[in-house]
Tab-separated table of C-alpha atoms and ligand atoms in Angstrom:
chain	number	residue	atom	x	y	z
S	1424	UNK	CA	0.000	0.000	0.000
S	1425	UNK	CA	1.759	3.255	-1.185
S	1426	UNK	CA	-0.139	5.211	1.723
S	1427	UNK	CA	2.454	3.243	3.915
S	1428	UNK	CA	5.301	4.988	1.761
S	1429	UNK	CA	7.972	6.880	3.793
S	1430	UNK	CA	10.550	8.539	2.129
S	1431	UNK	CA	10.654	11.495	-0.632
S	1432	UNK	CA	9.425	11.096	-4.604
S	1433	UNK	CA	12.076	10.373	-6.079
S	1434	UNK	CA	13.129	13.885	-8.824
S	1435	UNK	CA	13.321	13.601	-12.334
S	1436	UNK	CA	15.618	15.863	-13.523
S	1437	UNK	CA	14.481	18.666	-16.833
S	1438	UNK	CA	14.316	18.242	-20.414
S	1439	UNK	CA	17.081	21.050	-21.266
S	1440	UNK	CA	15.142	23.379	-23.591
S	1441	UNK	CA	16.220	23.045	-27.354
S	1442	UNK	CA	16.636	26.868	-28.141
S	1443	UNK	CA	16.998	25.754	-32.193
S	1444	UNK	CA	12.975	25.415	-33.892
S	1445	UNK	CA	14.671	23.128	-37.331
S	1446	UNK	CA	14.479	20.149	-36.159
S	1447	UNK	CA	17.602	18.923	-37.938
S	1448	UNK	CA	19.290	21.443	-35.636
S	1449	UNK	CA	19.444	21.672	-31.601
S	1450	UNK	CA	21.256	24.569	-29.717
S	1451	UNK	CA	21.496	24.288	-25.879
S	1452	UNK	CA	22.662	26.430	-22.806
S	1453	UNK	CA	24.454	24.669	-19.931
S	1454	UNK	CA	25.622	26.450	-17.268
S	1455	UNK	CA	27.441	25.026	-14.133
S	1456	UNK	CA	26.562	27.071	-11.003
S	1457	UNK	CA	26.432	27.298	-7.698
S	1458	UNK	CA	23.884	26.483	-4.959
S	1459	UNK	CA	22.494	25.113	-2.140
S	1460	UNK	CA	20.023	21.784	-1.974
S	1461	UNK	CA	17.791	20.145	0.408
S	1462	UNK	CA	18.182	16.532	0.422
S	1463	UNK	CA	17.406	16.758	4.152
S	1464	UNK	CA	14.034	18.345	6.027
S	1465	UNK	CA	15.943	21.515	7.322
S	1466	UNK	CA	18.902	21.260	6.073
S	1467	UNK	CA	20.466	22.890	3.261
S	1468	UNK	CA	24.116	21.673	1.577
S	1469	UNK	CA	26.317	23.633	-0.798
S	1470	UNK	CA	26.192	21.616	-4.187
S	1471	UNK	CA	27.179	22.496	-7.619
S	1472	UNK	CA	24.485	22.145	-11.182
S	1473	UNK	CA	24.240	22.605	-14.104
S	1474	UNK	CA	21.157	25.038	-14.720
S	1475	UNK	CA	20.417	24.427	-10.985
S	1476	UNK	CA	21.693	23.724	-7.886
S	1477	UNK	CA	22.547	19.464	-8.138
S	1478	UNK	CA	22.936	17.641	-11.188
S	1479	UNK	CA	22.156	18.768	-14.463
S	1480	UNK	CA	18.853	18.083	-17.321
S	1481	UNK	CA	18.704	15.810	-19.739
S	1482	UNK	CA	20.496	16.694	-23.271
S	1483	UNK	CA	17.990	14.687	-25.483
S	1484	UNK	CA	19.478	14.997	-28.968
S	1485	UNK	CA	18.637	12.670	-32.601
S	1486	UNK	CA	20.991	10.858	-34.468
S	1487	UNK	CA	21.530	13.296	-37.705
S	1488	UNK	CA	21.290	16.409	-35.784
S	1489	UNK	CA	23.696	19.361	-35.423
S	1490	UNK	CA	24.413	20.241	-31.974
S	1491	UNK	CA	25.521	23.535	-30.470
S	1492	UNK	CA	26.289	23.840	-27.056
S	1493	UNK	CA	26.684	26.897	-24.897
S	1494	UNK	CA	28.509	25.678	-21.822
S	1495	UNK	CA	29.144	28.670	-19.754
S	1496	UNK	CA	31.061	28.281	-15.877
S	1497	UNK	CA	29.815	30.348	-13.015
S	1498	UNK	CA	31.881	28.283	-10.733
S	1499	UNK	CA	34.843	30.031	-9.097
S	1500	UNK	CA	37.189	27.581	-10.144
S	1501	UNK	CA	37.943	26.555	-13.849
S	1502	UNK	CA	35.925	23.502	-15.350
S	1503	UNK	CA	35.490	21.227	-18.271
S	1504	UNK	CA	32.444	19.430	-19.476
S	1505	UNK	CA	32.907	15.896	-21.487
S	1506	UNK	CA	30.044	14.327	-23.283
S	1507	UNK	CA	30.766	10.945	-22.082
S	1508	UNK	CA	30.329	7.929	-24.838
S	1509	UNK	CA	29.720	10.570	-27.503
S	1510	UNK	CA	31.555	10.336	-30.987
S	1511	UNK	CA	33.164	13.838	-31.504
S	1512	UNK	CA	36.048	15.560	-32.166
S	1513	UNK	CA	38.768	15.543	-29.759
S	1514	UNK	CA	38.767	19.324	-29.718
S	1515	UNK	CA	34.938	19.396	-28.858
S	1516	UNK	CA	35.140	16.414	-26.695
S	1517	UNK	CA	35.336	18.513	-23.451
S	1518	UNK	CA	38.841	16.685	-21.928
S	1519	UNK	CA	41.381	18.306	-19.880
S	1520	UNK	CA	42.294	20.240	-22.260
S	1521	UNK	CA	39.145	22.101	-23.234
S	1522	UNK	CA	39.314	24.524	-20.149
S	1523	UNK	CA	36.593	26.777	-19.081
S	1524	UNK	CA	37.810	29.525	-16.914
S	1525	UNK	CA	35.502	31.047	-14.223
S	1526	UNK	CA	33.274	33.703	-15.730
S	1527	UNK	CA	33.943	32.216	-19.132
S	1528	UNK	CA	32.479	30.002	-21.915
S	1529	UNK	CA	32.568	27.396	-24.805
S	1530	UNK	CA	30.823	26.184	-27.465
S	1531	UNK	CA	31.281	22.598	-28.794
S	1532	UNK	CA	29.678	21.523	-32.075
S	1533	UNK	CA	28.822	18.606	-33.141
S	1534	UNK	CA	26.871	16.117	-35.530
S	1535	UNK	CA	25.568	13.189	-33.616
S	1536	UNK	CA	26.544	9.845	-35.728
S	1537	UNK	CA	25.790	7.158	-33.483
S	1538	UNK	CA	23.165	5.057	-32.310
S	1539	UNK	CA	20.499	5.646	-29.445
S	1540	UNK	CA	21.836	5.249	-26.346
S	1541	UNK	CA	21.989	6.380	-22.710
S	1542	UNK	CA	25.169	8.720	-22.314
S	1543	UNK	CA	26.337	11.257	-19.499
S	1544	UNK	CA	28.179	14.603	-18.989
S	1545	UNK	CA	30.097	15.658	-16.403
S	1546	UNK	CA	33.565	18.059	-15.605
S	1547	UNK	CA	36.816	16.822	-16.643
S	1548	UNK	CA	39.126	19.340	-15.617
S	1549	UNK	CA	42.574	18.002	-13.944
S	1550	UNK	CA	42.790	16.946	-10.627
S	1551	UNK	CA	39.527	18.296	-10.006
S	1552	UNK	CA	36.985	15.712	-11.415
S	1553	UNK	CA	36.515	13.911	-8.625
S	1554	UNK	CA	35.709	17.113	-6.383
S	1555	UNK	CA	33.254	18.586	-9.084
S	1556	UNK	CA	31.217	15.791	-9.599
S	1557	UNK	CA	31.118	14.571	-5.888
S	1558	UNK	CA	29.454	18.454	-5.489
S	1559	UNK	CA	27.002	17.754	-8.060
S	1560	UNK	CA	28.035	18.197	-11.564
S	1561	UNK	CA	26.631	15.414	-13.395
S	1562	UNK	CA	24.042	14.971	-16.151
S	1563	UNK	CA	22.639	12.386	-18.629
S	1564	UNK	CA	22.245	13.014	-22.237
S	1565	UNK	CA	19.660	10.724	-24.385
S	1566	UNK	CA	19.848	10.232	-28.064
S	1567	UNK	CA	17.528	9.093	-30.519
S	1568	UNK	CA	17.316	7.412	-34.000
S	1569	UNK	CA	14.922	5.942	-36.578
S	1570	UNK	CA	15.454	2.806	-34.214
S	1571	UNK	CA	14.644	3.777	-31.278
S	1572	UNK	CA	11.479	4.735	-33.065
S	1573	UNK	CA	10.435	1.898	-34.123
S	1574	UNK	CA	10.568	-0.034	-31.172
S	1575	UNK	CA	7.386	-0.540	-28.795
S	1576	UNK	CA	9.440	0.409	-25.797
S	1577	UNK	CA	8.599	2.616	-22.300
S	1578	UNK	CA	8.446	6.087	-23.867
S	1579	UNK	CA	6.990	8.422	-21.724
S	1580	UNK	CA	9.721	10.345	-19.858
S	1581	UNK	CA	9.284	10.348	-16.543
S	1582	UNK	CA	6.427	8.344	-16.513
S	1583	UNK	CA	6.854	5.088	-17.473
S	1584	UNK	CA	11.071	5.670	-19.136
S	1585	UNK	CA	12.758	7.152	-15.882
S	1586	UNK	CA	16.523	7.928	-15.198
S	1587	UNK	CA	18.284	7.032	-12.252
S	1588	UNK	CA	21.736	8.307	-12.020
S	1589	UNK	CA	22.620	6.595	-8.795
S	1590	UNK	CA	25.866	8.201	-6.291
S	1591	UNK	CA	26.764	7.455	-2.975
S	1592	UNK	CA	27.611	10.530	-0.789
S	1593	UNK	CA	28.519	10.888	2.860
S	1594	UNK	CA	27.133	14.180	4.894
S	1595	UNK	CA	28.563	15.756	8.149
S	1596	UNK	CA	26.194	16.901	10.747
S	1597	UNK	CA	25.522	20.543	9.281
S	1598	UNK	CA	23.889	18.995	6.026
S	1599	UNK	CA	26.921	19.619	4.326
S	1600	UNK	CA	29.095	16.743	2.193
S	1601	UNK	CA	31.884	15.701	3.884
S	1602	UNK	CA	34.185	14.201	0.719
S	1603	UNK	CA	36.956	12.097	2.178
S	1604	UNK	CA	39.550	10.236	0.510
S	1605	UNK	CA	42.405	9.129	2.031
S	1606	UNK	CA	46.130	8.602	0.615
S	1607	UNK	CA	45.264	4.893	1.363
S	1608	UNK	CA	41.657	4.824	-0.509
S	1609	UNK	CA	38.408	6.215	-1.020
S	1610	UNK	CA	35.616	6.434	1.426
S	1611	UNK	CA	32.293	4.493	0.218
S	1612	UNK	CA	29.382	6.972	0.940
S	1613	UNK	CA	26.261	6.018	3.465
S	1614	UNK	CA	23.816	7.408	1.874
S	1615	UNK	CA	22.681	6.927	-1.620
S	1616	UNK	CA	21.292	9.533	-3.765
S	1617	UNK	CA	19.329	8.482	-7.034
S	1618	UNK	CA	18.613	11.761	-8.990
S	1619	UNK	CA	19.805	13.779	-5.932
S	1620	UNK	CA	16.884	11.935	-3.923
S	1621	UNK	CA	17.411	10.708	-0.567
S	1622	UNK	CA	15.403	7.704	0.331
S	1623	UNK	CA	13.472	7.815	-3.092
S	1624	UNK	CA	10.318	6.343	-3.714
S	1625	UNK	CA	8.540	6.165	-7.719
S	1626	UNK	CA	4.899	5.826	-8.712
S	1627	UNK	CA	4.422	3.525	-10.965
S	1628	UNK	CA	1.823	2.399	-12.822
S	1629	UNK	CA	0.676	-1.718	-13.610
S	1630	UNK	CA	2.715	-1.794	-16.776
S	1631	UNK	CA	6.499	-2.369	-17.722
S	1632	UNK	CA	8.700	0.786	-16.630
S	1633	UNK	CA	12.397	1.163	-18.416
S	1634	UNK	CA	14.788	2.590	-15.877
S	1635	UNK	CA	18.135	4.095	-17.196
S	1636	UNK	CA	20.711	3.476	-14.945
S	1637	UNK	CA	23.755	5.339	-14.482
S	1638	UNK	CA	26.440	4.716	-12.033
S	1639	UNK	CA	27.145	8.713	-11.363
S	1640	UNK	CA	29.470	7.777	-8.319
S	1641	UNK	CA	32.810	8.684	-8.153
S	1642	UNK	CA	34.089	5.149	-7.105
S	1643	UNK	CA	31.616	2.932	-6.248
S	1644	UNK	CA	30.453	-0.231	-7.818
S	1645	UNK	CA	26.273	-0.966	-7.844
S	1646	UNK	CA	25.242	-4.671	-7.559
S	1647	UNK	CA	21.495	-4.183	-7.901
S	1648	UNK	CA	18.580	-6.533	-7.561
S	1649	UNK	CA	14.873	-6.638	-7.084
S	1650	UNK	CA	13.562	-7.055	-3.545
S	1651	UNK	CA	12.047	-10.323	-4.300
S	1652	UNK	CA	14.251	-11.742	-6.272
S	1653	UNK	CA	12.461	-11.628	-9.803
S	1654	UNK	CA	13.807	-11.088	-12.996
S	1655	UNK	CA	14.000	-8.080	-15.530
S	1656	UNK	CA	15.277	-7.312	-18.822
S	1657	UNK	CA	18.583	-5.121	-19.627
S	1658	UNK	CA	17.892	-4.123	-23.254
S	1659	UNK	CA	20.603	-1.603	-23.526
S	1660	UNK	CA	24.542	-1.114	-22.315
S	1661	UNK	CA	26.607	1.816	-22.484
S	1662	UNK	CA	26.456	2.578	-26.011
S	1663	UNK	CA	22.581	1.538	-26.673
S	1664	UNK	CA	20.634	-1.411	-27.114
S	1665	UNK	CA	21.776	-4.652	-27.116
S	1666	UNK	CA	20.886	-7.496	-29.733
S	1667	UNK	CA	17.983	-8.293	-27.975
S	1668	UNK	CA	16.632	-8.388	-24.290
S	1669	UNK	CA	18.412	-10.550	-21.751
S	1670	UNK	CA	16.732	-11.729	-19.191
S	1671	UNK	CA	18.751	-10.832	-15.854
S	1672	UNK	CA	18.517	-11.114	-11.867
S	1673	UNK	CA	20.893	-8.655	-10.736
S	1674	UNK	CA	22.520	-5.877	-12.742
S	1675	UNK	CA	26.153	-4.836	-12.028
S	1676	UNK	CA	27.388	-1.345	-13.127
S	1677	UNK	CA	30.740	-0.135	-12.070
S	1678	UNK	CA	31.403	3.865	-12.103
S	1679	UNK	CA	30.717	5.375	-15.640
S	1680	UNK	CA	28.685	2.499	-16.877
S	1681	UNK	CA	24.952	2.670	-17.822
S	1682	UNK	CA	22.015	-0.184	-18.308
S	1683	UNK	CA	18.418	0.097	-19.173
S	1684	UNK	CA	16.568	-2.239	-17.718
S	1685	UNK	CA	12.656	-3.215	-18.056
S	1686	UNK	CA	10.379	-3.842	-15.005
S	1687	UNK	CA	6.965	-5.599	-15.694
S	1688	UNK	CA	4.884	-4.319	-12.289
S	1689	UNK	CA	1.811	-6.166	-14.608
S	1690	UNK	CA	3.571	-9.597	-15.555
S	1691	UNK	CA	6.550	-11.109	-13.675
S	1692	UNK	CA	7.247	-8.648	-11.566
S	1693	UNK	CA	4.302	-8.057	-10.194
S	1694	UNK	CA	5.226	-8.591	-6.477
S	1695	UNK	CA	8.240	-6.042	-6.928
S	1696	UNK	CA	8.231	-3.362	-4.787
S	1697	UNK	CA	12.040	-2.122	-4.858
S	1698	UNK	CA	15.725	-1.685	-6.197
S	1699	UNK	CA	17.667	-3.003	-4.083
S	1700	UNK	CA	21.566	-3.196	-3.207
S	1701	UNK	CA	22.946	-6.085	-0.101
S	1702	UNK	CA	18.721	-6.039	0.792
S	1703	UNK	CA	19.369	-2.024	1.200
S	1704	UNK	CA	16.037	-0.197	-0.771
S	1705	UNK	CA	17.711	2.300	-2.994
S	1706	UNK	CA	14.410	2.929	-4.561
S	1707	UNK	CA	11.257	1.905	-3.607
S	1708	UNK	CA	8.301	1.602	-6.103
S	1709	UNK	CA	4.447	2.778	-5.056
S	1710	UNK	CA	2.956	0.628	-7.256
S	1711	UNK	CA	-0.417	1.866	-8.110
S	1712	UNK	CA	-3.960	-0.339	-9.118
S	1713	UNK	CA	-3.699	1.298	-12.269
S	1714	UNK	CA	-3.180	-1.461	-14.679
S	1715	UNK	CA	-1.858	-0.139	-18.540
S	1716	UNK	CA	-1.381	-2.706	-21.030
S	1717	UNK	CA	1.916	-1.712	-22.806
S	1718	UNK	CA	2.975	-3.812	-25.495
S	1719	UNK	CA	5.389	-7.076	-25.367
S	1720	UNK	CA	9.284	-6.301	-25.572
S	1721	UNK	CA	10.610	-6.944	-28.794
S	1722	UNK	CA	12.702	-9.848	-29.102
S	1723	UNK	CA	15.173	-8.426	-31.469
S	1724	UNK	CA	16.332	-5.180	-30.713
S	1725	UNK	CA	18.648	-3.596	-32.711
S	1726	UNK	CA	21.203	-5.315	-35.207
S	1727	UNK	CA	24.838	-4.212	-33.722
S	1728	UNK	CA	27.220	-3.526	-36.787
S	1729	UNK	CA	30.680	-5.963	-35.408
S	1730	UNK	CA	33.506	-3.863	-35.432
S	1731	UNK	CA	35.584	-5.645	-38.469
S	1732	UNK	CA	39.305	-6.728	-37.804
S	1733	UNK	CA	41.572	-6.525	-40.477
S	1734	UNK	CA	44.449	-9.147	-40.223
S	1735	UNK	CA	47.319	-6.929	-39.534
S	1736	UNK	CA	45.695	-5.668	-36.695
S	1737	UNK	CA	47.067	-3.314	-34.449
S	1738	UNK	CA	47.147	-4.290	-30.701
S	1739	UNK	CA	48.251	-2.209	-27.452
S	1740	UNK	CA	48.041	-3.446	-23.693
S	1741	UNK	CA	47.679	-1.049	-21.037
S	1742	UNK	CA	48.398	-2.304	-17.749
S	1743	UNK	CA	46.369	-1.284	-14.553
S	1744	UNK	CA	47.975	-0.691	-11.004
S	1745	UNK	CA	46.899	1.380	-8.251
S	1746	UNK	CA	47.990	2.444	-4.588
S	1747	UNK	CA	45.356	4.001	-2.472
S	1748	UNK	CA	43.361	7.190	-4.493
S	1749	UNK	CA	46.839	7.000	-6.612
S	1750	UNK	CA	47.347	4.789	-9.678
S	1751	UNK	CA	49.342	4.580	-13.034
S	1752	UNK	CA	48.704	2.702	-16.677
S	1753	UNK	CA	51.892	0.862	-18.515
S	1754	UNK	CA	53.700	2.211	-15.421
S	1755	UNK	CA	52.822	5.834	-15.972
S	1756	UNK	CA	51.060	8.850	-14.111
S	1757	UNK	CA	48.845	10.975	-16.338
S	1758	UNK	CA	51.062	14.020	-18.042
S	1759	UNK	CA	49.095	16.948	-20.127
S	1760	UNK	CA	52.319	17.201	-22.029
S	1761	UNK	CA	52.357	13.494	-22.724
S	1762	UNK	CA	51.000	11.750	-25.587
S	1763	UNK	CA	50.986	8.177	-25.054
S	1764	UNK	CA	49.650	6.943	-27.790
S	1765	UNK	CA	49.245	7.660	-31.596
S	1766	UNK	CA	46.376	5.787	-33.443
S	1767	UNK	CA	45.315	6.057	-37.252
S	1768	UNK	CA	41.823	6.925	-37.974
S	1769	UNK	CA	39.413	4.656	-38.394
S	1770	UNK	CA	41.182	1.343	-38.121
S	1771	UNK	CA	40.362	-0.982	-35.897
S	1772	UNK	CA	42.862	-1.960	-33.468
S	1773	UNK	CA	42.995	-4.769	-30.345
S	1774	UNK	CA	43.564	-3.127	-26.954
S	1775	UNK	CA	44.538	-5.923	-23.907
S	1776	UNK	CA	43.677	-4.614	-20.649
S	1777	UNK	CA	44.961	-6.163	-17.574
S	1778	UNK	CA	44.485	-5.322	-13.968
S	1779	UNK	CA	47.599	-6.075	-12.355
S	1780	UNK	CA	46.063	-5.063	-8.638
S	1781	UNK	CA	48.472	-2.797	-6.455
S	1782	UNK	CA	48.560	-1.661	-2.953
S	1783	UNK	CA	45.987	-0.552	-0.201
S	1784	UNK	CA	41.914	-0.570	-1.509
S	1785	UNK	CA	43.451	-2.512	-4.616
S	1786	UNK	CA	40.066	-3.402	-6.886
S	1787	UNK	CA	38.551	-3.272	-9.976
S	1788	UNK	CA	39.004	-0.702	-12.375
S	1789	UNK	CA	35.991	0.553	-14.691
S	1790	UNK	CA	38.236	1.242	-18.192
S	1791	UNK	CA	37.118	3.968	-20.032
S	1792	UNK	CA	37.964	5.130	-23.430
S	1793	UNK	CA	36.698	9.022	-24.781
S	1794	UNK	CA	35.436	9.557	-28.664
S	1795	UNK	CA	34.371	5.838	-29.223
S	1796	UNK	CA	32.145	2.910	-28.586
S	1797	UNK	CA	33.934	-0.201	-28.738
S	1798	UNK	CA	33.294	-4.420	-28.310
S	1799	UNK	CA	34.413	-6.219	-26.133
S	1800	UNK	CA	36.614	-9.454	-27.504
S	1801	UNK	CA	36.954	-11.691	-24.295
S	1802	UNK	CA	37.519	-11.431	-20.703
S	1803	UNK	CA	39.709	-13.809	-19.234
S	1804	UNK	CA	39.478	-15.669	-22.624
S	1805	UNK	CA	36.539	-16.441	-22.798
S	1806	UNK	CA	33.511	-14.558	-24.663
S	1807	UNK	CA	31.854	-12.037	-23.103
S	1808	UNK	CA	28.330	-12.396	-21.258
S	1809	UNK	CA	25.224	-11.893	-23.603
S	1810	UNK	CA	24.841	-7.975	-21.770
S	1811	UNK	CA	28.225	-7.197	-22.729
S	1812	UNK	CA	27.706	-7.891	-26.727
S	1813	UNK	CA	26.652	-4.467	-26.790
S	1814	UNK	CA	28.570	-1.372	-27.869
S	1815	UNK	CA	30.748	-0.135	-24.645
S	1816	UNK	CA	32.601	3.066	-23.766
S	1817	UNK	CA	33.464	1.755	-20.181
S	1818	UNK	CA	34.539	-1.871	-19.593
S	1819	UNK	CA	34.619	-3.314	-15.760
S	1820	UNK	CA	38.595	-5.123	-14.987
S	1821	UNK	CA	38.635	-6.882	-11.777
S	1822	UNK	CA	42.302	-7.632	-10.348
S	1823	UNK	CA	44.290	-9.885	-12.110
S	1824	UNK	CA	41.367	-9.859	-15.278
S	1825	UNK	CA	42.659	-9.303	-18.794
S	1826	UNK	CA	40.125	-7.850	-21.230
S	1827	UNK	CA	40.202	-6.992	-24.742
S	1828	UNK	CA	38.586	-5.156	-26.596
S	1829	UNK	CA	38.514	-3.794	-30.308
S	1830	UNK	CA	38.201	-0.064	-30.720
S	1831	UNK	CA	37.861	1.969	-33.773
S	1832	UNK	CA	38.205	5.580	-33.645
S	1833	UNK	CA	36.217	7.553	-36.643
S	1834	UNK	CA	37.322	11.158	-35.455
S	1835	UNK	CA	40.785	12.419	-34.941
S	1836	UNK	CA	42.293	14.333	-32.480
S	1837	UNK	CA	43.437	14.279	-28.978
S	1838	UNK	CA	41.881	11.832	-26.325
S	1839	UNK	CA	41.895	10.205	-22.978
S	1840	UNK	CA	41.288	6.764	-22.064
S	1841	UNK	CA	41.417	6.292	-17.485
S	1842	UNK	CA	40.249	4.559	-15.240
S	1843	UNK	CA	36.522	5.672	-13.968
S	1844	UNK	CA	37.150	5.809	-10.291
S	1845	UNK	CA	37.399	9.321	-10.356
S	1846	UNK	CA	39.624	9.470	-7.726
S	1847	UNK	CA	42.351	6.973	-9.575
S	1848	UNK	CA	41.181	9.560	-12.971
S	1849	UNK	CA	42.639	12.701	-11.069
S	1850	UNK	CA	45.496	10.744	-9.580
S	1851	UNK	CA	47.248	9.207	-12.482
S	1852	UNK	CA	44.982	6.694	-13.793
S	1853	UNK	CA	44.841	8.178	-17.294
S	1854	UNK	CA	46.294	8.425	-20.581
S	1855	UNK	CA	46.206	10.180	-23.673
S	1856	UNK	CA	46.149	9.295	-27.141
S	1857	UNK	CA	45.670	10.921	-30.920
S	1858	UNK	CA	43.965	9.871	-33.766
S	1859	UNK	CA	45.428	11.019	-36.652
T	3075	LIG	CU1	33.218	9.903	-18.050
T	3075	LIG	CU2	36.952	10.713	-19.287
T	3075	LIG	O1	35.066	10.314	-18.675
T	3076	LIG	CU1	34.366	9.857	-21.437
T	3077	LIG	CU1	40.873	2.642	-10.860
């Protein structure tokens, strides 16, 4: 009975305004501000937005379409924004380089020539990623095509096709954050935010809801399952959907990576009442008597182009360690005067990834690579699982794993590839690399 509901409805964040009418054209304003949020009853903490005080809207852009963005800082400290999983130009892809002092702008440009997908935004600025996103600088960016479309699929944003970028955050006494990391490791948060909601709670409806998950923390991994222990269907991955629905029980996403997933509160999953993480509720569902018929999931999804290998293929290994908040790839700290690696344009190459472990709070390391979507090859040797056939930009390595993966890069210019523990990102974990 959603009478018996404690806890606050959970926020959905804005549709950011397209300020362009053609519709083969979308021009957008994003600036990252200041502010102050209640996530408590009486209790206000300083936080950081984009067009607001916590998090930012949701870019929504179309596969075809010209995009101009207006990304202005009000912050006191210089920023960057990177459109995480997107396919653009190194020089608009918002990386360290790309600097946005306070008080200033910069407009990126773009055509968007990939499929539909779930991607993110967020600051990238040098040592300072970890810092600006832990304040609230975060935001998810949706894109459409003439497959997406098509399929019968949960539609209605907000309603029954709901985002959930998921963090973990610690607060002092006053309200405010307390961010601590250690020289010897990160500090997992207590409390878990989903869209900046404390203790979140969604109305649903009897039909099938798609949730879009993001992992928006800065170093935690999500293991998430349904309170009783049903079933559900992921039908997309980082870079869209996947060949067709798999059926799943829990849903692991390590920092960076996303998931749609579909709940049926009118078929199997009609007893579920939350998402769950180690039996903790992250979000509870008020599951309503309304029953809507939506239609069955389609069983194929979307036909995933493979990534062709030519047999001269290029391979690279980049090899993982890390000690405490501190780490290095190939035995190297990140250097802005560096560039590690030179790649030619659009030829596919083989990249090995191995997580050699390291010292103090040694884990897993979400690998991420800017400016492409790539497959992944094999994991330990063998093939990978059916929900990672899908396009990637982020791939999970757990100590002593070796992954590859086959990349293709179809824009040139300068890029970064790090590891997505934000934390490990600002202290060392990252690399750089142009296509050419
Ligand atoms: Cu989510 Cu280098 O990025
Ligand atoms: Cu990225
Ligand atoms: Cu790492």
């Amino acid at each position: 009975d959603d009478n018996d509901l404690t806890g606050n409805r959970l926020q959905i964040p804005p549709l950011l305004e397209d300020q362009n009418p053609d519709p083969d054209i979308a021009a957008f304003t994003l600036t990252a501000q200041e502010g102050k949020t209640s996530f408590y009853l009486d209790q206000q903490t300083a936080t950081t937005g984009y067009n607001g005080s916590f998090l930012g809207p949701v870019i929504r852009i179309r596969r075809g379409q010209q995009v101009y963005i207006n990304v202005v800082n009000q912050l006191a400290e210089p920023t960057t924004v990177h459109w995480h999983g997107l396919v653009v130009d190194g020089h608009h892809d918002g990386g360290p380089h790309q600097d946005i002092q306070p008080g200033e702008s910069w407009q990126p440009e773009f055509t968007v020539d990939q499929p539909a997908a779930t991607l993110w935004y967020h600051p990238h600025f040098t040592w300072s990623t970890a810092n600006q996103v832990y304040a609230g600088l975060a935001g998810l960016i949706y894109i459409d095509d003439a497959v997406s479309d098509k399929l019968d699929l949960p539609g209605e944003y907000g309603v029954n096709d709901i985002p959930l970028i998921i963090q973990d955050r610690n607060f002092n006494q006053d309200g405010s954050f307390s961010y601590q990391t250690t020289m010897m490791g990160i500090v997992p948060g207590q409390t878990i935010l989903v869209n900046g909601t404390v203790n979140p709670f969604l109305p649903v409806n009897r039909e099938k809801i798609r949730l879009r998950v993001l992992n928006g923390s800065n170093a935690q991994n999500f293991f998430l399952t349904l309170d009783d222990g049903s079933s559900f269907l992921q039908i997309a991955s980082d870079g869209g959907f996947l060949p067709a629905p798999v059926s799943r029980k829990e849903l692991f996403l390590s920092p960076g990576e996303r998931a749609e997933i579909i709940i049926d509160f009118a078929g199997d999953n009609k007893r579920t009442q939350a998402l769950v993480q180690n039996q903790k509720t992250l979000l509870a569902f008020a599951v309503s008597e309304t029953v809507v018929s939506s239609e069955d999931i389609p069983e194929v999804l979307a036909a995933i182009e493979d990534i062709p290998v030519g047999p001269d293929v290029k391979t690279r290994q980049f090899d993982l360690e890390s000690m405490g908040i501190s780490g290095t790839i190939n035995g190297k700290y990140f250097d802005m005067d560096r560039v590690d690696e030179e790649v030619t344009l659009n030829e596919t190459e083989l990249w090995t990834i191995r997580n050699l472990g390291g010292m103090m709070q040694a884990g897993g390391h979400p690998f991420h690579v800017h400016g492409t979507q790539f497959q992944i090859v094999s994991r330990d040797g063998r093939k990978p699982s059916a929900e990672e056939q899908g396009y990637k930009d982020t791939v999970y390595v757990a100590v002593g794993e070796v992954v590859v993966i086959k990349v293709r890069f179809t824009r040139t210019g300068l890029f970064m590839y790090h590891c997505h523990i934000l934390e490990h990102e600002d202290n060392g974990m990252m690399g750089q690399f142009l296509v050419k």
